[in-house]
Structures are given as C-alpha cells and as structure tokens.
Amino acid sequence: MRAVVTVIGQDKIGIIAAVSQKLAELNINIVDVSQTIMQGNFTMMMMVSVPDKSDFDGIRSALQTTGTTLGVQIRIQREDIFTAMHDI
C-alpha cells in the first residue's frame, strides 16, 4: 500500500536523516520526496510504500514519537484517503 508522510516544523539539523532512518526501521520504502524550508520552517512530503500486512496504527505511533523527539509534526495517511481529501 502507498501512503503519504508529511513533516512540518522548525528547521534543524537531522530531520531528514531521522525520519528516513525510522522509515527504514519500519521496513517502509521512500518512493518520492519533496522538501523545502520557508522562513525557517521545514516542510517535507514523502510518498512511501508500506508492506501490505503492516500495523498502520503502530507505524503512525512510531512516527509521532519520532516527531516529538525532533520537535516536528509527522503524519502518515493512506494514499487513497489523502487523495480523496484533496480532490474535494
């Protein structure tokens, strides 16, 4: 299944490294990524591939914990839900 990961927060060293490392630990492949810094605010959007039988709530929780550690907000949504929300 594909999903969209968003990361938003104050820019600091190591955000990309920490998020990428956590995704690798969760056996999640990054398919595409876009990131930018706007006036000191870090924003990143990733399209990822999640193994089909994964515990999605567990993944969400692990990413939120990583976000708390980094001082950023990390969210993950299934691609179909993300697309439906933004097609309205």
PDB file of C-alpha atoms in Angstrom:
ATOM      1  CA  MET A   1       0.000   0.000   0.000  1.00  0.00           C
ATOM      2  CA  ARG A   2       1.158   3.533  -0.647  1.00  0.00           C
ATOM      3  CA  ALA A   3       0.923   6.323   1.896  1.00  0.00           C
ATOM      4  CA  VAL A   4       1.790   9.993   2.246  1.00  0.00           C
ATOM      5  CA  VAL A   5       4.063  11.170   5.064  1.00  0.00           C
ATOM      6  CA  THR A   6       4.184  14.859   5.943  1.00  0.00           C
ATOM      7  CA  VAL A   7       6.712  16.516   8.236  1.00  0.00           C
ATOM      8  CA  ILE A   8       6.306  20.118   9.392  1.00  0.00           C
ATOM      9  CA  GLY A   9       8.207  22.104  11.996  1.00  0.00           C
ATOM     10  CA  GLN A  10      11.061  24.408  12.834  1.00  0.00           C
ATOM     11  CA  ASP A  11      14.110  23.637  10.698  1.00  0.00           C
ATOM     12  CA  LYS A  12      17.004  21.896  12.417  1.00  0.00           C
ATOM     13  CA  ILE A  13      19.825  19.549  11.556  1.00  0.00           C
ATOM     14  CA  GLY A  14      18.948  15.865  11.188  1.00  0.00           C
ATOM     15  CA  ILE A  15      15.230  15.885  10.397  1.00  0.00           C
ATOM     16  CA  ILE A  16      15.561  14.107   7.049  1.00  0.00           C
ATOM     17  CA  ALA A  17      18.075  11.642   8.468  1.00  0.00           C
ATOM     18  CA  ALA A  18      15.926  10.762  11.488  1.00  0.00           C
ATOM     19  CA  VAL A  19      12.688  10.377   9.519  1.00  0.00           C
ATOM     20  CA  SER A  20      14.404   8.298   6.823  1.00  0.00           C
ATOM     21  CA  GLN A  21      16.035   6.106   9.468  1.00  0.00           C
ATOM     22  CA  LYS A  22      12.708   5.498  11.234  1.00  0.00           C
ATOM     23  CA  LEU A  23      11.014   4.602   7.939  1.00  0.00           C
ATOM     24  CA  ALA A  24      13.834   2.139   7.156  1.00  0.00           C
ATOM     25  CA  GLU A  25      13.449   0.553  10.610  1.00  0.00           C
ATOM     26  CA  LEU A  26       9.725   0.135   9.878  1.00  0.00           C
ATOM     27  CA  ASN A  27      10.513  -1.530   6.508  1.00  0.00           C
ATOM     28  CA  ILE A  28       8.930   1.379   4.614  1.00  0.00           C
ATOM     29  CA  ASN A  29      10.392   2.421   1.260  1.00  0.00           C
ATOM     30  CA  ILE A  30      10.506   6.082   0.210  1.00  0.00           C
ATOM     31  CA  VAL A  31       9.144   6.307  -3.346  1.00  0.00           C
ATOM     32  CA  ASP A  32       9.254  10.092  -3.807  1.00  0.00           C
ATOM     33  CA  VAL A  33      10.150  13.086  -1.646  1.00  0.00           C
ATOM     34  CA  SER A  34       9.836  16.844  -1.763  1.00  0.00           C
ATOM     35  CA  GLN A  35      11.127  19.165   0.922  1.00  0.00           C
ATOM     36  CA  THR A  36      11.647  22.863   1.397  1.00  0.00           C
ATOM     37  CA  ILE A  37      12.456  25.408   4.053  1.00  0.00           C
ATOM     38  CA  MET A  38      10.267  28.504   4.176  1.00  0.00           C
ATOM     39  CA  GLN A  39      11.366  31.270   6.563  1.00  0.00           C
ATOM     40  CA  GLY A  40      12.957  28.753   8.925  1.00  0.00           C
ATOM     41  CA  ASN A  41      10.052  26.292   8.739  1.00  0.00           C
ATOM     42  CA  PHE A  42      10.834  22.822   7.431  1.00  0.00           C
ATOM     43  CA  THR A  43       8.222  21.080   5.287  1.00  0.00           C
ATOM     44  CA  MET A  44       8.556  17.663   3.685  1.00  0.00           C
ATOM     45  CA  MET A  45       6.141  15.391   1.860  1.00  0.00           C
ATOM     46  CA  MET A  46       7.006  11.781   1.044  1.00  0.00           C
ATOM     47  CA  MET A  47       5.220   9.124  -0.955  1.00  0.00           C
ATOM     48  CA  VAL A  48       6.074   5.810   0.691  1.00  0.00           C
ATOM     49  CA  SER A  49       5.411   2.133   0.105  1.00  0.00           C
ATOM     50  CA  VAL A  50       4.193   0.285   3.196  1.00  0.00           C
ATOM     51  CA  PRO A  51       4.153  -3.537   3.293  1.00  0.00           C
ATOM     52  CA  ASP A  52       0.533  -4.729   2.957  1.00  0.00           C
ATOM     53  CA  LYS A  53       0.223  -6.533   6.287  1.00  0.00           C
ATOM     54  CA  SER A  54       1.806  -3.735   8.333  1.00  0.00           C
ATOM     55  CA  ASP A  55       0.324  -2.400  11.575  1.00  0.00           C
ATOM     56  CA  PHE A  56      -0.627   1.064  10.275  1.00  0.00           C
ATOM     57  CA  ASP A  57      -1.576   2.372  13.733  1.00  0.00           C
ATOM     58  CA  GLY A  58       1.784   1.170  15.058  1.00  0.00           C
ATOM     59  CA  ILE A  59       3.576   2.950  12.217  1.00  0.00           C
ATOM     60  CA  ARG A  60       1.618   6.141  12.907  1.00  0.00           C
ATOM     61  CA  SER A  61       2.521   5.954  16.587  1.00  0.00           C
ATOM     62  CA  ALA A  62       6.223   5.329  15.883  1.00  0.00           C
ATOM     63  CA  LEU A  63       6.362   8.301  13.514  1.00  0.00           C
ATOM     64  CA  GLN A  64       4.569  10.551  16.007  1.00  0.00           C
ATOM     65  CA  THR A  65       7.098   9.559  18.671  1.00  0.00           C
ATOM     66  CA  THR A  66       9.950  10.379  16.285  1.00  0.00           C
ATOM     67  CA  GLY A  67       8.288  13.719  15.554  1.00  0.00           C
ATOM     68  CA  THR A  68       8.010  14.524  19.251  1.00  0.00           C
ATOM     69  CA  THR A  69      11.699  13.733  19.719  1.00  0.00           C
ATOM     70  CA  LEU A  70      12.599  16.015  16.799  1.00  0.00           C
ATOM     71  CA  GLY A  71      10.152  18.761  17.736  1.00  0.00           C
ATOM     72  CA  VAL A  72       8.222  18.431  14.456  1.00  0.00           C
ATOM     73  CA  GLN A  73       4.821  17.103  13.456  1.00  0.00           C
ATOM     74  CA  ILE A  74       4.856  13.879  11.427  1.00  0.00           C
ATOM     75  CA  ARG A  75       1.672  12.488   9.903  1.00  0.00           C
ATOM     76  CA  ILE A  76       1.004   9.477   7.696  1.00  0.00           C
ATOM     77  CA  GLN A  77      -2.137   8.809   5.659  1.00  0.00           C
ATOM     78  CA  ARG A  78      -3.033   6.105   3.209  1.00  0.00           C
ATOM     79  CA  GLU A  79      -2.691   7.449  -0.332  1.00  0.00           C
ATOM     80  CA  ASP A  80      -6.336   6.809  -1.208  1.00  0.00           C
ATOM     81  CA  ILE A  81      -7.575   8.774   1.809  1.00  0.00           C
ATOM     82  CA  PHE A  82      -5.083  11.601   1.185  1.00  0.00           C
ATOM     83  CA  THR A  83      -6.152  11.818  -2.464  1.00  0.00           C
ATOM     84  CA  ALA A  84      -9.868  11.760  -1.607  1.00  0.00           C
ATOM     85  CA  MET A  85      -9.429  14.564   0.926  1.00  0.00           C
ATOM     86  CA  HIS A  86      -7.610  16.772  -1.563  1.00  0.00           C
ATOM     87  CA  ASP A  87      -9.858  16.106  -4.570  1.00  0.00           C
ATOM     88  CA  ILE A  88     -12.862  17.831  -2.989  1.00  0.00           C
TER      89      ILE A  88
END
